[in-house]
Amino acid sequence: MTPKGEVTFMASYKLLLLPGDGIGPEVMAEVKKLIAWMNAQGMGTFETEDALVGGSSYDAHKVAVTDATMGLADAADAVIFGAVGGPKWDSVPYDVRPEAGLLRLRKDLALFANLRPAVCYPPLADSSSLKRDVVEGLDIMIVRELTGGVYFGEPKTITDLGNGQKRAVDTQVYDTYEIERISRVAFELARKRRNKVTSMEKRNVMKTGVLWHEVISALHQREFKDVTLEHQLADAGGMQLVRWPKQFDVIVTDNLFGDMLSDVASMLTGSLGMLPSASLGETDPKTGKRKAMYEPVHGSAPDIAGKAMANPIAMITSFGMALRYSFGLATAADLIDKAIAATLAKGLRTADIKSEGAKIVSTSEMGNAILGEIAALAA
Ligand code: IPM
Ligand code: MN
Protein backbone atom coordinates (compact mmCIF):
# COMPACT_ATOMS: atom_id res chain seq x y z
CA MET A 1 0.00 0.00 0.00
CA THR A 2 1.05 3.53 -0.68
CA PRO A 3 0.52 6.38 1.76
CA LYS A 4 -1.64 9.04 0.10
CA GLY A 5 0.25 11.47 -2.08
CA GLU A 6 3.28 9.29 -2.66
CA VAL A 7 4.04 8.77 -6.33
CA THR A 8 4.91 5.20 -7.27
CA PHE A 9 4.99 3.19 -10.43
CA MET A 10 2.60 0.31 -10.23
CA ALA A 11 2.74 -2.48 -12.75
CA SER A 12 -0.49 -3.09 -14.60
CA TYR A 13 -1.84 -6.64 -14.42
CA LYS A 14 -4.25 -8.46 -16.68
CA LEU A 15 -6.88 -10.60 -14.96
CA LEU A 16 -9.16 -13.02 -16.77
CA LEU A 17 -12.38 -13.43 -14.79
CA LEU A 18 -14.27 -16.68 -15.36
CA PRO A 19 -17.40 -16.52 -13.18
CA GLY A 20 -18.85 -19.79 -14.55
CA ASP A 21 -22.13 -21.27 -13.35
CA GLY A 22 -24.47 -21.34 -10.35
CA ILE A 23 -23.24 -19.12 -7.54
CA GLY A 24 -20.01 -18.43 -9.47
CA PRO A 25 -21.21 -15.10 -10.96
CA GLU A 26 -22.75 -14.05 -7.62
CA VAL A 27 -19.53 -14.46 -5.64
CA MET A 28 -17.42 -13.07 -8.51
CA ALA A 29 -19.49 -9.86 -8.35
CA GLU A 30 -18.05 -9.23 -4.87
CA VAL A 31 -14.49 -9.64 -6.14
CA LYS A 32 -15.24 -7.21 -8.97
CA LYS A 33 -16.22 -4.59 -6.39
CA LEU A 34 -12.95 -5.18 -4.58
CA ILE A 35 -10.90 -4.88 -7.78
CA ALA A 36 -12.67 -1.63 -8.72
CA TRP A 37 -12.01 -0.26 -5.24
CA MET A 38 -8.32 -1.21 -5.33
CA ASN A 39 -7.93 0.40 -8.75
CA ALA A 40 -9.64 3.58 -7.52
CA GLN A 41 -7.39 3.69 -4.44
CA GLY A 42 -4.23 3.15 -6.45
CA MET A 43 -3.60 -0.08 -4.54
CA GLY A 44 -3.27 -1.94 -7.81
CA THR A 45 -3.75 -1.49 -11.54
CA PHE A 46 -5.85 -4.37 -12.72
CA GLU A 47 -7.35 -4.69 -16.17
CA THR A 48 -10.09 -7.28 -16.24
CA GLU A 49 -11.78 -9.23 -18.95
CA ASP A 50 -14.73 -11.64 -18.52
CA ALA A 51 -15.28 -14.91 -20.38
CA LEU A 52 -17.52 -17.94 -20.17
CA VAL A 53 -16.58 -21.32 -18.74
CA GLY A 54 -18.44 -24.50 -17.83
CA GLY A 55 -22.13 -24.89 -18.52
CA SER A 56 -22.53 -21.26 -19.54
CA SER A 57 -19.82 -21.76 -22.18
CA TYR A 58 -21.47 -24.99 -23.30
CA ASP A 59 -24.79 -23.18 -23.77
CA ALA A 60 -23.14 -20.51 -25.92
CA HIS A 61 -20.46 -22.50 -27.76
CA LYS A 62 -21.12 -26.23 -27.21
CA VAL A 63 -17.80 -26.62 -25.40
CA ALA A 64 -16.91 -26.08 -21.72
CA VAL A 65 -14.13 -23.66 -22.64
CA THR A 66 -13.30 -22.27 -26.08
CA ASP A 67 -9.85 -22.05 -27.66
CA ALA A 68 -10.27 -18.27 -27.64
CA THR A 69 -10.83 -18.28 -23.87
CA MET A 70 -7.83 -20.57 -23.42
CA GLY A 71 -5.82 -17.97 -25.33
CA LEU A 72 -7.00 -15.22 -22.97
CA ALA A 73 -6.15 -17.40 -19.97
CA ASP A 74 -2.70 -18.04 -21.35
CA ALA A 75 -2.09 -14.32 -21.89
CA ALA A 76 -3.43 -13.21 -18.50
CA ASP A 77 -1.26 -12.57 -15.44
CA ALA A 78 -3.81 -14.56 -13.44
CA VAL A 79 -7.15 -16.27 -13.96
CA ILE A 80 -9.84 -15.75 -11.32
CA PHE A 81 -12.31 -18.61 -11.50
CA GLY A 82 -15.78 -18.94 -9.92
CA ALA A 83 -17.40 -22.37 -10.17
CA VAL A 84 -18.81 -24.71 -12.81
CA GLY A 85 -21.53 -27.32 -13.18
CA GLY A 86 -25.15 -27.97 -12.28
CA PRO A 87 -28.04 -30.36 -12.97
CA LYS A 88 -28.93 -28.46 -16.15
CA TRP A 89 -25.90 -30.05 -17.83
CA ASP A 90 -26.22 -33.55 -16.36
CA SER A 91 -26.82 -35.14 -19.73
CA VAL A 92 -24.35 -33.27 -21.96
CA PRO A 93 -21.60 -35.43 -23.53
CA TYR A 94 -18.76 -36.30 -21.10
CA ASP A 95 -16.08 -34.44 -23.07
CA VAL A 96 -17.95 -31.16 -22.95
CA ARG A 97 -19.43 -31.40 -19.42
CA PRO A 98 -18.85 -28.20 -17.39
CA GLU A 99 -15.99 -29.70 -15.32
CA ALA A 100 -14.05 -30.40 -18.53
CA GLY A 101 -13.49 -26.63 -18.87
CA LEU A 102 -11.88 -26.43 -15.45
CA LEU A 103 -9.75 -29.52 -16.06
CA ARG A 104 -8.54 -28.16 -19.41
CA LEU A 105 -7.49 -24.88 -17.80
CA ARG A 106 -5.54 -26.75 -15.12
CA LYS A 107 -3.90 -29.13 -17.58
CA ASP A 108 -3.14 -26.78 -20.50
CA LEU A 109 -1.78 -24.05 -18.22
CA ALA A 110 0.24 -26.75 -16.37
CA LEU A 111 -1.04 -25.64 -12.97
CA PHE A 112 0.37 -28.59 -11.06
CA ALA A 113 0.43 -27.09 -7.57
CA ASN A 114 -2.90 -26.53 -5.87
CA LEU A 115 -2.65 -24.71 -2.53
CA ARG A 116 -5.71 -25.06 -0.31
CA PRO A 117 -5.28 -23.29 3.03
CA ALA A 118 -7.78 -24.23 5.75
CA VAL A 119 -7.92 -21.46 8.33
CA CYS A 120 -10.50 -21.31 11.09
CA TYR A 121 -11.37 -17.72 11.93
CA PRO A 122 -11.97 -17.63 15.71
CA PRO A 123 -15.60 -16.38 15.46
CA LEU A 124 -16.43 -19.40 13.28
CA ALA A 125 -15.13 -22.08 15.63
CA ASP A 126 -18.73 -22.86 16.59
CA SER A 127 -19.88 -23.17 12.95
CA SER A 128 -17.71 -26.26 12.53
CA SER A 129 -19.30 -29.62 13.18
CA LEU A 130 -16.28 -30.37 15.37
CA LYS A 131 -15.66 -29.16 18.90
CA ARG A 132 -14.29 -25.65 19.38
CA ASP A 133 -10.93 -26.71 20.87
CA VAL A 134 -10.30 -29.03 17.92
CA VAL A 135 -10.58 -26.25 15.31
CA GLU A 136 -10.01 -22.93 17.06
CA GLY A 137 -6.90 -21.23 15.67
CA LEU A 138 -6.42 -23.90 13.01
CA ASP A 139 -4.14 -22.96 10.11
CA ILE A 140 -3.11 -25.75 7.77
CA MET A 141 -2.17 -25.87 4.09
CA ILE A 142 -3.14 -28.73 1.82
CA VAL A 143 -0.91 -28.99 -1.23
CA ARG A 144 -2.72 -31.02 -3.86
CA GLU A 145 -1.03 -32.29 -7.04
CA LEU A 146 -3.34 -31.00 -9.79
CA THR A 147 -2.31 -32.11 -13.27
CA GLY A 148 -1.63 -35.82 -12.85
CA GLY A 149 -2.93 -38.95 -11.21
CA VAL A 150 -6.27 -40.54 -11.90
CA TYR A 151 -7.78 -37.29 -13.18
CA PHE A 152 -5.73 -37.43 -16.38
CA GLY A 153 -4.16 -40.91 -16.59
CA GLU A 154 -4.76 -42.97 -19.75
CA PRO A 155 -6.47 -45.28 -20.48
CA LYS A 156 -9.68 -43.75 -19.18
CA THR A 157 -12.48 -45.72 -20.80
CA ILE A 158 -15.76 -47.57 -20.55
CA THR A 159 -15.74 -50.67 -22.79
CA ASP A 160 -18.73 -52.80 -23.68
CA LEU A 161 -17.69 -56.41 -23.02
CA GLY A 162 -20.50 -57.71 -25.23
CA ASN A 163 -21.95 -60.02 -22.58
CA GLY A 164 -24.22 -57.51 -20.97
CA GLN A 165 -21.28 -56.24 -18.94
CA LYS A 166 -19.26 -53.07 -19.30
CA ARG A 167 -15.79 -52.37 -17.93
CA ALA A 168 -14.69 -48.94 -16.69
CA VAL A 169 -11.01 -48.08 -16.34
CA ASP A 170 -9.35 -45.05 -14.76
CA THR A 171 -5.58 -44.93 -14.55
CA GLN A 172 -3.53 -43.54 -11.69
CA VAL A 173 -0.10 -42.53 -13.06
CA TYR A 174 2.74 -40.56 -11.49
CA ASP A 175 6.24 -39.94 -12.81
CA THR A 176 9.18 -39.06 -10.56
CA TYR A 177 9.33 -35.44 -11.75
CA GLU A 178 5.66 -34.86 -10.93
CA ILE A 179 6.07 -36.09 -7.35
CA GLU A 180 9.32 -34.20 -6.94
CA ARG A 181 8.03 -30.81 -8.07
CA ILE A 182 4.88 -30.92 -5.89
CA SER A 183 6.94 -32.10 -2.90
CA ARG A 184 9.33 -29.20 -3.44
CA VAL A 185 6.41 -26.74 -3.33
CA ALA A 186 5.28 -28.31 -0.04
CA PHE A 187 8.74 -28.17 1.57
CA GLU A 188 9.30 -24.58 0.49
CA LEU A 189 5.93 -23.51 1.90
CA ALA A 190 6.63 -25.34 5.16
CA ARG A 191 9.88 -23.40 5.60
CA LYS A 192 7.83 -20.20 5.70
CA ARG A 193 5.31 -21.70 8.12
CA ARG A 194 5.83 -24.22 10.95
CA ASN A 195 8.39 -26.29 9.08
CA LYS A 196 6.50 -29.58 8.89
CA VAL A 197 5.24 -31.59 5.91
CA THR A 198 2.94 -34.60 6.13
CA SER A 199 2.87 -36.69 2.96
CA MET A 200 -0.27 -38.77 2.35
CA GLU A 201 -0.52 -41.70 -0.06
CA LYS A 202 -1.55 -45.36 0.06
CA ARG A 203 1.69 -47.23 -0.48
CA ASN A 204 0.10 -50.25 1.19
CA VAL A 205 -2.05 -50.86 -1.90
CA MET A 206 -0.89 -48.56 -4.70
CA LYS A 207 2.33 -48.55 -6.72
CA THR A 208 1.95 -44.79 -7.16
CA GLY A 209 1.97 -44.61 -3.37
CA VAL A 210 5.20 -46.62 -3.20
CA LEU A 211 6.89 -44.28 -5.69
CA TRP A 212 5.42 -41.19 -4.02
CA HIS A 213 6.90 -42.23 -0.66
CA GLU A 214 10.27 -43.05 -2.22
CA VAL A 215 10.58 -39.81 -4.20
CA ILE A 216 9.53 -37.41 -1.44
CA SER A 217 11.77 -39.17 1.09
CA ALA A 218 14.78 -38.92 -1.24
CA LEU A 219 14.13 -35.25 -1.99
CA HIS A 220 13.80 -34.58 1.73
CA GLN A 221 17.19 -36.22 2.37
CA ARG A 222 18.83 -34.34 -0.51
CA GLU A 223 17.48 -30.81 -0.07
CA PHE A 224 15.11 -30.35 2.86
CA LYS A 225 16.57 -32.07 5.91
CA ASP A 226 15.76 -28.98 7.98
CA VAL A 227 12.02 -29.59 7.44
CA THR A 228 10.22 -32.30 9.44
CA LEU A 229 8.72 -34.89 7.08
CA GLU A 230 6.04 -37.33 8.25
CA HIS A 231 4.11 -39.92 6.28
CA GLN A 232 0.51 -41.02 6.80
CA LEU A 233 -1.56 -43.43 4.77
CA ALA A 234 -4.26 -41.29 3.17
CA ASP A 235 -7.16 -43.06 4.89
CA ALA A 236 -5.57 -42.66 8.31
CA GLY A 237 -4.72 -39.08 7.37
CA GLY A 238 -8.40 -38.40 6.72
CA MET A 239 -9.18 -39.72 10.19
CA GLN A 240 -6.41 -37.63 11.79
CA LEU A 241 -7.70 -34.56 9.99
CA VAL A 242 -10.97 -34.72 11.93
CA ARG A 243 -9.46 -36.17 15.13
CA TRP A 244 -6.74 -33.58 15.80
CA PRO A 245 -6.09 -31.34 12.76
CA LYS A 246 -3.69 -29.06 14.62
CA GLN A 247 -0.98 -31.74 14.32
CA PHE A 248 -0.61 -30.67 10.67
CA ASP A 249 1.18 -27.77 9.05
CA VAL A 250 1.52 -28.62 5.33
CA ILE A 251 -0.12 -31.75 3.89
CA VAL A 252 1.06 -32.87 0.45
CA THR A 253 -0.89 -35.43 -1.52
CA ASP A 254 -2.02 -36.54 -4.97
CA ASN A 255 -4.83 -35.19 -7.11
CA LEU A 256 -7.69 -37.45 -5.95
CA PHE A 257 -6.73 -37.73 -2.27
CA GLY A 258 -6.20 -33.96 -2.27
CA ASP A 259 -9.68 -33.40 -3.68
CA MET A 260 -11.27 -35.46 -0.92
CA LEU A 261 -9.07 -34.35 1.97
CA SER A 262 -9.58 -30.67 1.16
CA ASP A 263 -13.36 -31.05 1.26
CA VAL A 264 -12.96 -32.72 4.65
CA ALA A 265 -10.67 -29.90 5.80
CA SER A 266 -13.21 -27.29 4.74
CA MET A 267 -15.55 -28.33 7.54
CA LEU A 268 -12.80 -27.60 10.04
CA THR A 269 -13.13 -23.96 9.02
CA GLY A 270 -16.89 -23.84 9.48
CA SER A 271 -18.05 -24.19 5.88
CA LEU A 272 -17.03 -25.17 2.39
CA GLY A 273 -17.81 -21.52 1.63
CA MET A 274 -14.63 -20.51 3.48
CA LEU A 275 -11.91 -22.34 1.52
CA PRO A 276 -9.90 -20.54 -1.20
CA SER A 277 -7.30 -22.05 -3.50
CA ALA A 278 -4.39 -21.14 -5.72
CA SER A 279 -3.32 -23.29 -8.66
CA LEU A 280 0.22 -22.51 -9.70
CA GLY A 281 2.54 -23.50 -12.53
CA GLU A 282 6.32 -23.65 -12.62
CA THR A 283 8.16 -20.34 -12.23
CA ASP A 284 9.78 -19.26 -15.50
CA PRO A 285 13.46 -18.74 -14.62
CA LYS A 286 13.76 -15.98 -17.26
CA THR A 287 10.78 -13.81 -16.30
CA GLY A 288 10.25 -14.97 -12.70
CA LYS A 289 6.56 -15.30 -13.58
CA ARG A 290 4.30 -18.30 -13.19
CA LYS A 291 0.89 -19.15 -14.61
CA ALA A 292 -1.80 -19.07 -11.96
CA MET A 293 -5.50 -19.56 -11.40
CA TYR A 294 -7.40 -18.75 -8.22
CA GLU A 295 -10.70 -20.40 -7.33
CA PRO A 296 -12.82 -21.13 -4.30
CA VAL A 297 -12.91 -24.83 -3.33
CA HIS A 298 -16.70 -24.83 -3.17
CA GLY A 299 -18.63 -25.67 -6.31
CA SER A 300 -21.48 -23.95 -8.13
CA ALA A 301 -24.05 -24.84 -5.42
CA PRO A 302 -27.04 -24.96 -7.81
CA ASP A 303 -29.42 -25.45 -4.86
CA ILE A 304 -28.78 -21.91 -3.59
CA ALA A 305 -27.88 -20.19 -6.89
CA GLY A 306 -29.88 -17.05 -7.64
CA LYS A 307 -30.99 -16.69 -4.01
CA ALA A 308 -28.32 -14.15 -2.94
CA MET A 309 -27.37 -16.55 -0.12
CA ALA A 310 -23.92 -17.68 -1.25
CA ASN A 311 -20.91 -17.01 0.97
CA PRO A 312 -18.46 -14.82 -1.02
CA ILE A 313 -15.58 -15.27 1.46
CA ALA A 314 -13.79 -18.16 -0.32
CA MET A 315 -13.98 -16.21 -3.61
CA ILE A 316 -12.67 -13.04 -1.97
CA THR A 317 -9.82 -14.88 -0.21
CA SER A 318 -8.99 -16.64 -3.47
CA PHE A 319 -8.44 -13.17 -4.95
CA GLY A 320 -6.39 -12.44 -1.82
CA MET A 321 -4.21 -15.43 -2.72
CA ALA A 322 -3.74 -13.90 -6.20
CA LEU A 323 -2.49 -10.70 -4.58
CA ARG A 324 -0.10 -12.75 -2.44
CA TYR A 325 1.20 -15.32 -4.91
CA SER A 326 0.98 -13.57 -8.29
CA PHE A 327 1.41 -9.89 -7.54
CA GLY A 328 3.57 -9.68 -4.39
CA LEU A 329 0.85 -7.63 -2.66
CA ALA A 330 1.04 -9.47 0.66
CA THR A 331 0.07 -6.39 2.66
CA ALA A 332 -3.17 -6.04 0.70
CA ALA A 333 -3.83 -9.78 1.08
CA ASP A 334 -3.31 -9.50 4.86
CA LEU A 335 -5.70 -6.57 4.88
CA ILE A 336 -8.40 -8.71 3.27
CA ASP A 337 -7.90 -11.44 5.88
CA LYS A 338 -8.10 -8.92 8.71
CA ALA A 339 -11.23 -7.36 7.19
CA ILE A 340 -12.92 -10.75 7.00
CA ALA A 341 -12.02 -11.53 10.61
CA ALA A 342 -13.41 -8.14 11.66
CA THR A 343 -16.63 -8.63 9.69
CA LEU A 344 -17.18 -12.06 11.24
CA ALA A 345 -16.33 -10.72 14.71
CA LYS A 346 -19.17 -8.20 14.28
CA GLY A 347 -21.58 -11.12 13.94
CA LEU A 348 -22.33 -10.96 10.22
CA ARG A 349 -22.92 -14.38 8.67
CA THR A 350 -24.11 -15.83 5.41
CA ALA A 351 -26.54 -18.73 5.87
CA ASP A 352 -23.89 -21.46 5.62
CA ILE A 353 -22.03 -20.17 8.69
CA LYS A 354 -25.00 -18.92 10.70
CA SER A 355 -24.83 -19.23 14.46
CA GLU A 356 -26.96 -18.14 17.37
CA GLY A 357 -27.28 -14.40 17.73
CA ALA A 358 -25.57 -13.72 14.41
CA LYS A 359 -27.04 -11.49 11.70
CA ILE A 360 -27.79 -13.40 8.49
CA VAL A 361 -26.79 -11.34 5.46
CA SER A 362 -26.91 -11.77 1.69
CA THR A 363 -23.93 -12.33 -0.60
CA SER A 364 -23.64 -8.65 -1.51
CA GLU A 365 -24.21 -7.46 2.06
CA MET A 366 -21.31 -9.67 3.16
CA GLY A 367 -19.15 -8.41 0.28
CA ASN A 368 -19.99 -4.78 1.08
CA ALA A 369 -19.29 -5.26 4.78
CA ILE A 370 -15.87 -6.79 4.05
CA LEU A 371 -15.05 -4.00 1.61
CA GLY A 372 -16.10 -1.46 4.24
CA GLU A 373 -13.72 -3.05 6.75
CA ILE A 374 -10.91 -3.08 4.17
CA ALA A 375 -11.45 0.62 3.50
CA ALA A 376 -11.53 1.38 7.22
CA LEU A 377 -8.35 -0.60 7.89
CA ALA A 378 -6.57 0.99 4.91
CA ALA A 379 -7.50 4.55 5.94
C1 IPM B 1 -12.38 -29.23 -6.97
C2 IPM B 1 -13.56 -29.77 -7.70
C3 IPM B 1 -13.14 -30.29 -9.07
C4 IPM B 1 -12.17 -31.42 -8.86
C5 IPM B 1 -14.30 -30.69 -9.99
C6 IPM B 1 -15.31 -29.59 -10.17
C7 IPM B 1 -13.80 -31.19 -11.32
O1 IPM B 1 -14.20 -30.74 -6.95
O2 IPM B 1 -11.71 -28.32 -7.48
O3 IPM B 1 -12.09 -29.71 -5.85
O4 IPM B 1 -12.59 -32.59 -8.70
O5 IPM B 1 -10.97 -31.16 -8.85
MN1 MN C 1 -13.37 -31.05 -4.97
Coordinates of C-alpha atoms in Angstrom, one line a residue, residues 57 127 246 330:
S57 CA -19.8 -21.8 -22.2
S127 CA -19.9 -23.2 13.0
K246 CA -3.7 -29.1 14.6
A330 CA 1.0 -9.5 0.7

